[in-house]
Short mmCIF file of C-alpha atoms in Angstrom, two decimals:
data_model
loop_
_atom_site.label_atom_id
_atom_site.label_comp_id
_atom_site.label_asym_id
_atom_site.label_seq_id
_atom_site.Cartn_x
_atom_site.Cartn_y
_atom_site.Cartn_z
CA UNK A 1357 -204.14 -135.42 49.76
CA UNK A 1358 -205.76 -132.28 48.41
CA UNK A 1359 -206.27 -130.89 51.92
CA UNK A 1360 -202.64 -131.46 52.73
CA UNK A 1361 -201.56 -129.69 49.56
CA UNK A 1362 -203.82 -126.74 50.37
CA UNK A 1363 -202.32 -126.59 53.88
CA UNK A 1364 -198.80 -126.64 52.48
CA UNK A 1365 -199.69 -123.92 49.99
CA UNK A 1366 -201.20 -121.80 52.75
CA UNK A 1367 -198.06 -122.22 54.86
CA UNK A 1368 -195.89 -121.22 51.91
CA UNK A 1369 -198.08 -118.19 51.28
CA UNK A 1370 -197.82 -117.27 54.95
CA UNK A 1371 -194.07 -117.61 54.75
CA UNK A 1372 -193.97 -115.33 51.74
CA UNK A 1373 -196.18 -112.80 53.52
CA UNK A 1374 -193.78 -112.98 56.48
CA UNK A 1375 -190.86 -112.17 54.24
CA UNK A 1376 -192.76 -109.28 52.67
CA UNK A 1377 -193.49 -107.88 56.13
CA UNK A 1378 -189.74 -107.65 56.83
CA UNK A 1379 -189.59 -104.23 55.25
CA UNK A 1380 -186.87 -101.74 56.13
CA UNK A 1381 -188.49 -98.34 56.61
CA UNK A 1382 -185.96 -95.51 56.43
CA UNK A 1383 -186.07 -92.30 58.45
CA UNK A 1384 -188.51 -89.61 57.37
CA UNK A 1385 -185.70 -87.08 56.84
CA UNK A 1386 -184.81 -88.76 53.56
CA UNK A 1387 -188.16 -87.64 52.15
CA UNK A 1388 -187.69 -83.97 53.10
CA UNK A 1389 -186.94 -82.17 49.81
CA UNK A 1390 -185.66 -79.01 51.51
CA UNK A 1391 -183.30 -80.98 53.72
CA UNK A 1392 -182.07 -82.93 50.69
CA UNK A 1393 -181.33 -79.65 48.89
CA UNK A 1394 -179.29 -78.37 51.85
CA UNK A 1395 -177.43 -81.70 51.99
CA UNK A 1396 -176.56 -81.41 48.28
CA UNK A 1397 -175.28 -77.85 48.78
CA UNK A 1398 -173.09 -78.96 51.70
CA UNK A 1399 -171.78 -81.91 49.72
CA UNK A 1400 -170.79 -79.58 46.89
CA UNK A 1401 -168.62 -77.51 49.20
CA UNK A 1402 -171.11 -75.06 50.63
CA UNK A 1403 -172.08 -74.48 54.24
CA UNK A 1404 -172.04 -77.69 56.30
CA UNK A 1405 -175.45 -79.18 57.10
CA UNK A 1406 -175.80 -79.80 60.83
CA UNK A 1407 -179.39 -80.86 61.37
CA UNK A 1408 -180.65 -83.28 64.03
CA UNK A 1409 -181.95 -85.59 61.27
CA UNK A 1410 -178.88 -85.47 59.02
CA UNK A 1411 -175.41 -83.95 58.85
CA UNK A 1412 -173.23 -83.38 55.79
CA UNK A 1413 -169.71 -81.93 55.81
CA UNK A 1414 -167.51 -81.15 52.77
CA UNK A 1415 -164.19 -81.66 54.59
CA UNK A 1416 -161.71 -83.22 54.93
CA UNK A 1417 -163.62 -85.01 52.14
CA UNK A 1418 -167.40 -85.12 51.60
CA UNK A 1419 -169.16 -87.24 54.22
CA UNK A 1420 -172.52 -87.46 55.94
CA UNK A 1421 -174.25 -88.93 58.96
CA UNK A 1422 -177.88 -90.01 59.41
CA UNK A 1423 -178.95 -90.92 62.97
CA UNK A 1424 -182.01 -93.13 63.38
CA UNK A 1425 -181.51 -94.46 59.86
CA UNK A 1426 -183.94 -97.38 60.30
CA UNK A 1427 -187.33 -95.99 61.30
CA UNK A 1428 -189.47 -99.06 62.11
CA UNK A 1429 -189.54 -99.90 65.84
CA UNK A 1430 -187.66 -103.09 66.60
CA UNK A 1431 -186.28 -103.58 63.08
CA UNK A 1432 -182.72 -102.55 63.99
CA UNK A 1433 -182.68 -104.90 67.02
CA UNK A 1434 -183.99 -107.79 64.92
CA UNK A 1435 -181.44 -107.02 62.21
CA UNK A 1436 -178.63 -107.03 64.78
CA UNK A 1437 -179.73 -110.43 66.10
CA UNK A 1438 -179.94 -111.77 62.56
CA UNK A 1439 -176.42 -110.54 61.77
CA UNK A 1440 -174.95 -112.03 64.94
CA UNK A 1441 -176.25 -115.40 63.74
CA UNK A 1442 -174.09 -115.23 60.62
CA UNK A 1443 -170.82 -117.09 60.26
CA UNK A 1444 -167.80 -114.81 60.72
CA UNK A 1445 -164.21 -115.37 59.61
CA UNK A 1446 -161.24 -113.85 61.44
CA UNK A 1447 -159.08 -111.67 59.20
CA UNK A 1448 -155.55 -110.69 60.19
CA UNK A 1449 -153.01 -108.97 57.96
CA UNK A 1450 -150.90 -105.80 57.85
CA UNK A 1451 -153.95 -103.52 57.47
CA UNK A 1452 -156.59 -105.01 59.72
CA UNK A 1453 -157.68 -107.26 62.53
CA UNK A 1454 -161.40 -108.10 62.71
CA UNK A 1455 -164.08 -110.73 62.08
CA UNK A 1456 -166.04 -110.45 58.86
CA UNK A 1457 -169.06 -112.17 57.30
CA UNK A 1458 -169.25 -113.44 53.76
CA UNK A 1459 -170.39 -111.07 50.99
CA UNK A 1460 -174.09 -110.46 51.68
CA UNK A 1461 -175.31 -109.15 48.32
CA UNK A 1462 -177.51 -112.23 47.84
CA UNK A 1463 -178.02 -113.31 51.45
CA UNK A 1464 -181.50 -114.83 52.11
CA UNK A 1465 -181.89 -113.55 55.71
CA UNK A 1466 -185.20 -111.60 55.63
CA UNK A 1467 -184.22 -108.41 57.47
CA UNK A 1468 -180.87 -108.23 55.75
CA UNK A 1469 -182.62 -108.67 52.39
CA UNK A 1470 -185.02 -105.89 53.35
CA UNK A 1471 -182.16 -103.59 54.31
CA UNK A 1472 -180.36 -104.36 51.06
CA UNK A 1473 -183.52 -103.53 49.08
CA UNK A 1474 -183.96 -100.20 50.91
CA UNK A 1475 -180.32 -99.28 50.32
CA UNK A 1476 -180.45 -100.15 46.62
CA UNK A 1477 -183.72 -98.31 45.97
CA UNK A 1478 -184.74 -95.49 48.29
CA UNK A 1479 -181.36 -94.62 49.77
CA UNK A 1480 -179.46 -94.92 46.46
CA UNK A 1481 -181.87 -92.43 44.87
CA UNK A 1482 -181.38 -90.02 47.77
CA UNK A 1483 -177.57 -90.36 47.56
CA UNK A 1484 -177.56 -89.73 43.81
CA UNK A 1485 -179.60 -86.56 44.32
CA UNK A 1486 -177.28 -85.30 47.08
CA UNK A 1487 -173.94 -86.23 45.50
CA UNK A 1488 -174.90 -85.73 41.83
CA UNK A 1489 -173.26 -89.11 41.15
CA UNK A 1490 -175.23 -91.53 38.98
CA UNK A 1491 -175.01 -94.60 41.19
CA UNK A 1492 -175.83 -97.96 39.65
CA UNK A 1493 -177.54 -100.92 41.32
CA UNK A 1494 -174.25 -102.65 42.14
CA UNK A 1495 -173.76 -102.73 45.89
CA UNK A 1496 -171.14 -104.50 47.99
CA UNK A 1497 -172.30 -105.33 51.49
CA UNK A 1498 -170.89 -107.31 54.43
CA UNK A 1499 -170.94 -107.35 58.21
CA UNK A 1500 -167.95 -106.77 60.49
CA UNK A 1501 -167.33 -107.37 64.19
CA UNK A 1502 -164.53 -105.45 65.90
CA UNK A 1503 -163.62 -106.62 69.40
CA UNK A 1504 -160.83 -105.78 71.84
CA UNK A 1505 -157.64 -104.62 69.99
CA UNK A 1506 -159.22 -105.00 66.53
CA UNK A 1507 -158.35 -102.22 64.10
CA UNK A 1508 -158.52 -101.14 60.45
CA UNK A 1509 -155.58 -98.89 59.62
CA UNK A 1510 -155.33 -95.90 57.28
CA UNK A 1511 -156.52 -96.53 53.71
CA UNK A 1512 -158.62 -94.78 51.05
CA UNK A 1513 -161.09 -97.53 49.92
CA UNK A 1514 -160.21 -96.87 46.28
CA UNK A 1515 -161.11 -99.71 43.93
CA UNK A 1516 -162.48 -99.53 40.41
CA UNK A 1517 -166.12 -98.44 40.44
CA UNK A 1518 -166.48 -97.65 44.16
CA UNK A 1519 -168.01 -94.20 44.61
CA UNK A 1520 -169.80 -93.99 47.98
CA UNK A 1521 -168.91 -95.98 51.11
CA UNK A 1522 -171.44 -96.56 53.88
CA UNK A 1523 -171.41 -97.97 57.43
CA UNK A 1524 -174.51 -98.70 59.51
CA UNK A 1525 -173.63 -99.07 63.20
CA UNK A 1526 -175.50 -101.55 65.40
CA UNK A 1527 -173.49 -101.02 68.57
CA UNK A 1528 -174.30 -100.86 72.28
CA UNK A 1529 -173.95 -97.45 74.02
CA UNK A 1530 -170.50 -96.32 72.89
CA UNK A 1531 -167.98 -93.75 74.16
CA UNK A 1532 -164.91 -92.30 72.49
CA UNK A 1533 -162.84 -93.99 75.20
CA UNK A 1534 -164.03 -97.36 73.83
CA UNK A 1535 -162.01 -96.73 70.65
CA UNK A 1536 -163.40 -97.94 67.33
CA UNK A 1537 -163.90 -94.40 66.02
CA UNK A 1538 -164.02 -93.68 62.29
CA UNK A 1539 -161.07 -91.31 61.88
CA UNK A 1540 -160.85 -89.02 58.84
CA UNK A 1541 -157.48 -87.70 57.61
CA UNK A 1542 -156.47 -84.46 55.95
CA UNK A 1543 -154.13 -84.80 52.94
CA UNK A 1544 -151.14 -82.93 51.54
CA UNK A 1545 -150.37 -81.70 48.03
CA UNK A 1546 -149.33 -85.24 47.03
CA UNK A 1547 -152.69 -86.74 48.07
CA UNK A 1548 -151.02 -88.41 51.04
CA UNK A 1549 -152.68 -88.56 54.50
CA UNK A 1550 -151.38 -86.00 56.99
CA UNK A 1551 -153.27 -86.13 60.28
CA UNK A 1552 -156.60 -87.12 61.79
CA UNK A 1553 -158.87 -84.08 61.74
CA UNK A 1554 -162.18 -85.69 62.66
CA UNK A 1555 -163.27 -88.77 64.64
CA UNK A 1556 -166.82 -90.13 64.45
CA UNK A 1557 -167.94 -92.19 67.44
CA UNK A 1558 -170.16 -95.17 66.48
CA UNK A 1559 -173.78 -94.77 67.55
CA UNK A 1560 -176.73 -97.14 67.49
CA UNK A 1561 -178.70 -97.17 64.22
CA UNK A 1562 -176.59 -94.39 62.70
CA UNK A 1563 -175.45 -94.55 59.09
CA UNK A 1564 -172.26 -92.79 57.95
CA UNK A 1565 -171.44 -92.36 54.26
CA UNK A 1566 -168.56 -90.73 52.39
CA UNK A 1567 -167.19 -90.29 48.90
CA UNK A 1568 -164.46 -92.69 47.81
CA UNK A 1569 -161.73 -90.58 46.22
CA UNK A 1570 -157.95 -90.12 46.08
CA UNK A 1571 -158.16 -88.19 49.38
CA UNK A 1572 -160.69 -90.32 51.33
CA UNK A 1573 -158.13 -91.62 53.84
CA UNK A 1574 -159.71 -93.00 56.99
CA UNK A 1575 -159.25 -95.67 59.64
CA UNK A 1576 -161.16 -97.53 62.31
CA UNK A 1577 -159.19 -96.86 65.47
CA UNK A 1578 -158.35 -99.75 67.78
CA UNK A 1579 -161.23 -101.02 69.91
CA UNK A 1580 -160.19 -100.49 73.54
CA UNK A 1581 -163.23 -101.96 75.29
CA UNK A 1582 -162.85 -105.54 76.46
CA UNK A 1583 -166.63 -106.02 76.80
CA UNK A 1584 -168.24 -104.32 73.79
CA UNK A 1585 -168.55 -105.49 70.19
CA UNK A 1586 -168.47 -102.92 67.39
CA UNK A 1587 -170.98 -104.47 64.96
CA UNK A 1588 -171.63 -102.80 61.61
CA UNK A 1589 -173.01 -103.41 58.14
CA UNK A 1590 -170.87 -101.71 55.52
CA UNK A 1591 -170.14 -101.62 51.82
CA UNK A 1592 -169.97 -99.46 48.72
CA UNK A 1593 -172.27 -98.03 46.07
CA UNK A 1594 -170.80 -98.13 42.58
CA UNK A 1595 -170.86 -95.63 39.74
CA UNK A 1596 -168.79 -94.21 36.86
CA UNK A 1597 -165.06 -94.39 37.48
CA UNK A 1598 -163.19 -91.14 37.98
CA UNK A 1599 -159.74 -90.09 36.81
CA UNK A 1600 -157.14 -90.81 39.48
CA UNK A 1601 -154.01 -88.69 39.91
CA UNK A 1602 -150.63 -90.33 39.53
CA UNK A 1603 -149.55 -91.96 42.77
CA UNK A 1604 -146.85 -90.01 44.58
CA UNK A 1605 -143.50 -91.79 44.69
CA UNK A 1606 -141.64 -90.93 47.87
CA UNK A 1607 -137.87 -90.75 48.10
CA UNK A 1608 -136.32 -93.92 49.55
CA UNK A 1609 -133.94 -93.89 52.48
CA UNK A 1610 -130.53 -92.77 51.18
CA UNK A 1611 -128.06 -95.57 50.54
CA UNK A 1612 -124.32 -95.42 50.98
CA UNK A 1613 -121.32 -97.70 50.53
CA UNK A 1614 -119.53 -99.01 53.61
CA UNK A 1615 -117.38 -96.89 55.90
CA UNK A 1616 -113.72 -98.09 55.93
CA UNK A 1617 -113.40 -99.49 59.47
CA UNK A 1618 -111.16 -102.54 59.92
CA UNK A 1619 -111.75 -105.73 61.91
CA UNK A 1620 -111.01 -104.10 65.27
CA UNK A 1621 -114.51 -102.64 65.32
CA UNK A 1622 -115.92 -106.18 65.30
CA UNK A 1623 -113.92 -107.23 68.35
CA UNK A 1624 -115.12 -104.09 70.12
CA UNK A 1625 -118.82 -104.97 69.72
CA UNK A 1626 -119.54 -108.60 68.82
CA UNK A 1627 -119.81 -111.69 70.99
CA UNK A 1628 -116.61 -113.56 70.08
CA UNK A 1629 -118.43 -116.78 69.25
CA UNK A 1630 -119.65 -115.12 66.04
CA UNK A 1631 -116.09 -114.34 65.00
CA UNK A 1632 -115.11 -118.01 65.10
CA UNK A 1633 -114.53 -119.50 61.64
CA UNK A 1634 -116.43 -122.70 62.39
CA UNK A 1635 -119.39 -120.72 63.74
CA UNK A 1636 -119.48 -118.58 60.62
CA UNK A 1637 -119.43 -121.65 58.40
CA UNK A 1638 -122.32 -123.18 60.34
CA UNK A 1639 -124.30 -119.92 60.21
CA UNK A 1640 -123.77 -119.64 56.47
CA UNK A 1641 -124.90 -123.21 55.89
CA UNK A 1642 -128.10 -122.64 57.87
CA UNK A 1643 -128.74 -119.28 56.24
CA UNK A 1644 -128.30 -120.61 52.70
CA UNK A 1645 -130.82 -123.34 53.49
CA UNK A 1646 -133.48 -121.10 55.08
CA UNK A 1647 -132.67 -117.54 53.86
CA UNK A 1648 -133.00 -116.30 57.44
CA UNK A 1649 -131.30 -116.68 60.81
CA UNK A 1650 -131.55 -115.26 64.33
CA UNK A 1651 -128.24 -114.70 66.14
CA UNK A 1652 -128.87 -114.51 69.89
CA UNK A 1653 -126.66 -112.62 72.36
CA UNK A 1654 -125.06 -110.99 69.35
CA UNK A 1655 -123.32 -108.13 71.13
CA UNK A 1656 -121.04 -108.32 74.12
CA UNK A 1657 -123.20 -108.00 77.23
CA UNK A 1658 -121.56 -104.81 78.45
CA UNK A 1659 -121.92 -103.17 75.03
CA UNK A 1660 -125.58 -104.15 74.82
CA UNK A 1661 -126.26 -102.63 78.25
CA UNK A 1662 -124.57 -99.39 77.18
CA UNK A 1663 -126.80 -99.24 74.10
CA UNK A 1664 -129.99 -99.77 76.11
CA UNK A 1665 -129.03 -97.08 78.61
CA UNK A 1666 -128.15 -94.63 75.83
CA UNK A 1667 -131.47 -95.24 74.06
CA UNK A 1668 -133.30 -93.84 77.11
CA UNK A 1669 -131.43 -90.53 76.84
CA UNK A 1670 -133.96 -87.67 76.95
CA UNK A 1671 -131.89 -85.54 74.56
CA UNK A 1672 -132.50 -87.84 71.59
CA UNK A 1673 -134.79 -86.17 69.07
CA UNK A 1674 -137.43 -88.49 67.70
CA UNK A 1675 -139.64 -87.64 64.74
CA UNK A 1676 -142.79 -89.40 63.55
CA UNK A 1677 -142.41 -91.13 60.20
CA UNK A 1678 -145.40 -91.52 57.87
CA UNK A 1679 -147.52 -91.20 55.84
CA UNK A 1680 -150.13 -93.20 57.75
CA UNK A 1681 -151.18 -95.26 54.71
CA UNK A 1682 -147.65 -96.71 54.69
CA UNK A 1683 -146.21 -96.48 58.19
CA UNK A 1684 -146.32 -94.87 61.60
CA UNK A 1685 -143.35 -95.04 63.99
CA UNK A 1686 -140.60 -92.79 65.30
CA UNK A 1687 -137.11 -92.46 63.92
CA UNK A 1688 -134.09 -90.90 65.62
CA UNK A 1689 -132.32 -87.78 64.37
CA UNK A 1690 -128.75 -89.08 64.18
CA UNK A 1691 -127.16 -85.75 65.09
CA UNK A 1692 -128.93 -85.87 68.46
CA UNK A 1693 -127.67 -89.34 69.44
CA UNK A 1694 -125.21 -90.02 72.27
CA UNK A 1695 -121.77 -91.11 71.09
CA UNK A 1696 -122.28 -94.82 71.82
CA UNK A 1697 -125.30 -94.92 69.50
CA UNK A 1698 -123.46 -93.02 66.78
CA UNK A 1699 -120.60 -95.53 67.06
CA UNK A 1700 -123.02 -98.45 66.79
CA UNK A 1701 -124.48 -96.97 63.60
CA UNK A 1702 -120.93 -96.65 62.28
CA UNK A 1703 -120.42 -100.31 63.15
CA UNK A 1704 -123.53 -101.26 61.13
CA UNK A 1705 -122.20 -99.29 58.17
CA UNK A 1706 -118.62 -100.48 58.52
CA UNK A 1707 -116.64 -102.31 55.87
CA UNK A 1708 -115.77 -104.95 58.45
CA UNK A 1709 -119.45 -105.76 59.05
CA UNK A 1710 -120.17 -105.87 55.29
CA UNK A 1711 -117.52 -108.59 54.98
CA UNK A 1712 -118.73 -110.43 58.08
CA UNK A 1713 -122.30 -110.42 56.72
CA UNK A 1714 -120.92 -111.89 53.51
CA UNK A 1715 -119.42 -114.70 55.58
CA UNK A 1716 -122.70 -115.23 57.46
CA UNK A 1717 -124.89 -115.33 54.34
CA UNK A 1718 -122.79 -116.21 51.30
CA UNK A 1719 -123.86 -112.93 49.65
CA UNK A 1720 -121.31 -110.76 47.92
CA UNK A 1721 -121.46 -107.68 50.14
CA UNK A 1722 -117.74 -107.02 49.82
CA UNK A 1723 -115.32 -107.36 46.92
CA UNK A 1724 -113.25 -109.88 48.93
CA UNK A 1725 -116.28 -112.15 49.36
CA UNK A 1726 -116.40 -114.90 46.72
CA UNK A 1727 -119.07 -114.69 44.07
CA UNK A 1728 -121.24 -117.58 42.92
CA UNK A 1729 -118.98 -117.87 39.88
CA UNK A 1730 -115.95 -118.22 42.16
CA UNK A 1731 -117.59 -121.01 44.12
CA UNK A 1732 -118.67 -122.79 40.96
CA UNK A 1733 -115.09 -122.62 39.77
CA UNK A 1734 -113.87 -124.15 43.03
CA UNK A 1735 -112.08 -121.01 44.19
CA UNK A 1736 -113.18 -121.29 47.81
CA UNK A 1737 -116.11 -120.30 49.94
CA UNK A 1738 -116.82 -117.44 52.29
CA UNK A 1739 -115.51 -119.48 55.17
CA UNK A 1740 -111.98 -119.67 53.83
CA UNK A 1741 -111.69 -116.13 52.45
CA UNK A 1742 -111.06 -113.05 54.60
CA UNK A 1743 -112.56 -114.49 57.76
CA UNK A 1744 -112.72 -112.55 61.02
CA UNK A 1745 -111.67 -114.64 64.02
CA UNK A 1746 -108.54 -114.60 66.17
CA UNK A 1747 -106.17 -112.71 63.86
CA UNK A 1748 -103.76 -114.89 61.90
CA UNK A 1749 -101.20 -113.66 59.34
CA UNK A 1750 -103.26 -114.46 56.21
CA UNK A 1751 -106.38 -112.92 57.74
CA UNK A 1752 -104.51 -109.78 58.77
CA UNK A 1753 -103.40 -109.50 55.13
CA UNK A 1754 -106.99 -109.78 53.93
CA UNK A 1755 -108.05 -107.10 56.41
CA UNK A 1756 -105.29 -104.74 55.26
CA UNK A 1757 -106.38 -105.42 51.69
CA UNK A 1758 -109.95 -104.46 52.60
CA UNK A 1759 -108.81 -101.34 54.44
CA UNK A 1760 -106.81 -100.12 51.46
CA UNK A 1761 -109.64 -100.81 48.96
CA UNK A 1762 -112.87 -99.53 50.51
CA UNK A 1763 -114.47 -99.71 47.06
CA UNK A 1764 -113.91 -101.83 44.01
CA UNK A 1765 -111.52 -100.33 41.44
CA UNK A 1766 -113.07 -97.91 38.93
CA UNK A 1767 -116.33 -97.66 40.90
CA UNK A 1768 -117.88 -94.20 41.34
CA UNK A 1769 -117.98 -92.85 44.88
CA UNK A 1770 -121.44 -91.31 44.50
CA UNK A 1771 -124.14 -93.96 44.58
CA UNK A 1772 -127.35 -92.77 42.89
CA UNK A 1773 -130.58 -93.16 44.82
CA UNK A 1774 -132.79 -96.03 43.74
CA UNK A 1775 -136.05 -95.60 41.95
CA UNK A 1776 -138.84 -97.90 43.03
CA UNK A 1777 -138.33 -101.34 41.57
CA UNK A 1778 -134.73 -100.69 40.54
CA UNK A 1779 -131.37 -101.49 42.09
CA UNK A 1780 -129.53 -98.27 42.73
CA UNK A 1781 -126.09 -99.83 42.97
CA UNK A 1782 -125.91 -101.00 39.38
CA UNK A 1783 -122.19 -100.24 39.55
CA UNK A 1784 -121.77 -103.39 41.64
CA UNK A 1785 -120.76 -101.51 44.80
CA UNK A 1786 -122.55 -102.97 47.84
CA UNK A 1787 -124.55 -100.37 49.76
CA UNK A 1788 -126.77 -100.10 52.82
CA UNK A 1789 -129.58 -97.95 54.15
CA UNK A 1790 -130.89 -97.87 57.69
CA UNK A 1791 -132.36 -96.06 60.65
CA UNK A 1792 -132.86 -96.29 64.39
CA UNK A 1793 -136.57 -96.72 65.15
CA UNK A 1794 -138.67 -96.43 68.31
CA UNK A 1795 -141.82 -98.55 68.57
CA UNK A 1796 -144.79 -98.05 70.91
CA UNK A 1797 -148.56 -98.53 71.09
CA UNK A 1798 -150.23 -97.55 67.80
CA UNK A 1799 -147.16 -97.96 65.60
CA UNK A 1800 -147.00 -100.13 62.45
CA UNK A 1801 -145.88 -100.39 58.84
CA UNK A 1802 -148.03 -101.51 55.90
CA UNK A 1803 -147.36 -103.34 52.66
CA UNK A 1804 -147.65 -100.84 49.81
CA UNK A 1805 -147.08 -100.70 46.06
CA UNK A 1806 -143.93 -98.60 46.25
CA UNK A 1807 -141.98 -101.01 48.46
CA UNK A 1808 -138.67 -101.74 46.77
CA UNK A 1809 -138.91 -104.91 44.68
CA UNK A 1810 -135.33 -106.09 44.57
CA UNK A 1811 -133.08 -108.64 46.22
CA UNK A 1812 -131.86 -107.44 49.61
CA UNK A 1813 -130.60 -108.55 53.01
CA UNK A 1814 -132.61 -107.20 55.94
CA UNK A 1815 -130.88 -106.73 59.29
CA UNK A 1816 -132.85 -106.09 62.47
CA UNK A 1817 -131.23 -105.61 65.86
CA UNK A 1818 -133.58 -105.28 68.86
CA UNK A 1819 -133.19 -103.45 72.17
CA UNK A 1820 -135.48 -102.98 75.16
CA UNK A 1821 -137.92 -105.76 74.27
CA UNK A 1822 -137.60 -107.87 77.40
CA UNK A 1823 -140.84 -109.83 78.05
CA UNK A 1824 -142.28 -108.69 74.71
CA UNK A 1825 -145.26 -110.88 73.82
CA UNK A 1826 -146.12 -111.51 70.12
CA UNK A 1827 -149.76 -110.82 71.09
CA UNK A 1828 -148.73 -107.17 71.42
CA UNK A 1829 -147.85 -106.96 67.71
CA UNK A 1830 -144.56 -105.28 66.75
CA UNK A 1831 -143.26 -108.36 64.95
CA UNK A 1832 -142.01 -108.21 61.36
CA UNK A 1833 -143.89 -110.41 58.90
CA UNK A 1834 -142.75 -111.43 55.44
CA UNK A 1835 -145.37 -112.36 52.85
CA UNK A 1836 -145.39 -113.22 49.16
CA UNK A 1837 -146.52 -110.30 47.01
CA UNK A 1838 -150.31 -110.28 46.72
CA UNK A 1839 -150.80 -112.87 49.49
CA UNK A 1840 -151.81 -112.67 53.17
CA UNK A 1841 -150.20 -115.89 54.37
CA UNK A 1842 -146.98 -115.27 56.30
CA UNK A 1843 -143.76 -116.79 55.01
CA UNK A 1844 -141.77 -115.81 58.08
CA UNK A 1845 -142.24 -113.85 61.31
CA UNK A 1846 -139.43 -112.14 63.22
CA UNK A 1847 -140.32 -111.38 66.84
CA UNK A 1848 -138.45 -108.73 68.86
CA UNK A 1849 -135.90 -110.40 71.16
CA UNK A 1850 -133.32 -108.89 73.48
CA UNK A 1851 -129.81 -108.52 71.99
CA UNK A 1852 -130.73 -110.52 68.89
CA UNK A 1853 -129.63 -109.90 65.32
CA UNK A 1854 -132.09 -111.11 62.68
CA UNK A 1855 -130.96 -111.56 59.07
CA UNK A 1856 -133.51 -112.20 56.32
CA UNK A 1857 -132.85 -112.41 52.58
CA UNK A 1858 -135.83 -111.42 50.45
CA UNK A 1859 -136.41 -111.61 46.71
CA UNK A 1860 -138.36 -109.38 44.34
CA UNK A 1861 -141.69 -110.99 45.25
CA UNK A 1862 -141.37 -110.78 49.04
CA UNK A 1863 -142.95 -107.92 50.97
CA UNK A 1864 -142.73 -107.10 54.68
CA UNK A 1865 -144.59 -105.20 57.37
CA UNK A 1866 -144.42 -104.55 61.12
CA UNK A 1867 -147.69 -105.57 62.79
CA UNK A 1868 -149.70 -102.87 64.56
CA UNK A 1869 -148.74 -102.62 68.25
CA UNK A 1870 -151.98 -102.93 70.19
CA UNK A 1871 -153.36 -101.93 73.57
CA UNK A 1872 -152.16 -105.15 75.22
CA UNK A 1873 -148.59 -103.82 75.00
CA UNK A 1874 -149.39 -101.29 77.74
CA UNK A 1875 -149.41 -104.17 80.24
CA UNK A 1876 -145.63 -103.73 80.38
CA UNK A 1877 -146.15 -100.38 82.13
CA UNK A 1878 -147.20 -102.26 85.26
CA UNK A 1879 -143.72 -103.79 85.43
CA UNK A 1880 -141.79 -100.70 84.33
CA UNK A 1881 -143.59 -97.32 84.10
CA UNK A 1882 -140.86 -96.02 81.79
CA UNK A 1883 -141.02 -98.90 79.28
CA UNK A 1884 -143.76 -98.38 76.70
CA UNK A 1885 -142.18 -100.08 73.70
CA UNK A 1886 -138.82 -101.06 72.23
CA UNK A 1887 -136.19 -99.95 69.75
CA UNK A 1888 -134.65 -101.55 66.70
CA UNK A 1889 -131.85 -100.77 64.30
CA UNK A 1890 -133.29 -101.54 60.87
CA UNK A 1891 -130.82 -101.84 57.98
CA UNK A 1892 -130.98 -103.19 54.44
CA UNK A 1893 -127.86 -104.33 52.56
CA UNK A 1894 -127.65 -104.57 48.77
CA UNK A 1895 -125.11 -106.58 46.80
#
């Protein structure tokens, strides 16, 4: 029995010795006092340090790069193999698409534990000396795998206590054409990202670090290689919190009341089935049950074809809409649009459509539409008040009434712009805001704090999305505030009108359009994306 116990003890001791031998030796450059002094000067805004053993640049925000970070032969390869044996969870939301490990701050894997120890001790001391930030022993650390079409969009990493971010790359030979670069953004006077000014290509056993600050906007560009895996260990060192500037509040899209067009504009554009009273009643019933509906073949076929042809007009001026931490897509300058597109925008802003949308949804988007109080009092429903179908005497009267009263009595004509979180039409006058957007590879919108938190009806009308696959992205997702799980997804469909009613706690985003979308070029070299008319209506 004693011999067995001694053998077990010896094995345990051997095991402990094995764990001690898994030591992460860091590159010799970290022990060079002169090099450290030059790195500190560069970090503080002096001349950039561009040395073969280390590089430090002060702009667009302080960041550094250390090639050959792990010095011991074979340690990096063994660490990579150890990491690939971890369990990874797929993460998909507005901001990112990747596979990530659990938090590894207490992981028992020997080489990972050795790396963590080296980061917390030797490297933390070096960082504190270079950055003059008193970093504490708190470290967040995890492993991420980016594969084909995975991406992490523009963000600043800011969270209470985070001071220095780091990424250790354990990638195969990597080219810029493989994607997956770490892109750094310049910022404007409002601390908003402007444009990518530097792209760092991942490299084997290279560690990148940067200061987390109000201007540290960066992204991991989409991985374009179908064979390679972008494997990295990343996290943050913590330290004293810094004072943050007040977040910039951008001006919302301008809202306006309806334009006084009568019912004739509906007959000009809309598939007549949607002007039938029974159809409207059925649509309203379904919408009130689900708060969303998709109306297929919404426009007359010939009108839809005219729209699609006009959207390809080379004279349309498109401008990129940002900032990148909130959105990236193109919007049309209305003055440059062909007449048919201008007329369609007038249709979307018309009084007649406001009333028709009231009939579709039960919302009070026109003063002739019944309110909830009216319905409770038994004074009718939207389907028997001011309907648009084949004109009958009483309906013609309602239309004339609407034409002669484009606004409710005693309502001001000027509608003040909304502040975030407030309803701008407190006067009770229904309003709308909208734009014509062009979507292509690399475009998206993100959920952000300044999204309007009020009740609203979203309208999306799609063009040029034939054969669009949801795998490409470009769909609109609705989520509950603070959650990742999707409540509803609206996919682009030809000649379809989507209506979605959202409350104060519902946010939305358009999913990043990935590299797979370029497959459409094989069918049509001129078709890289699609268009939508995006409008929001407020009661």
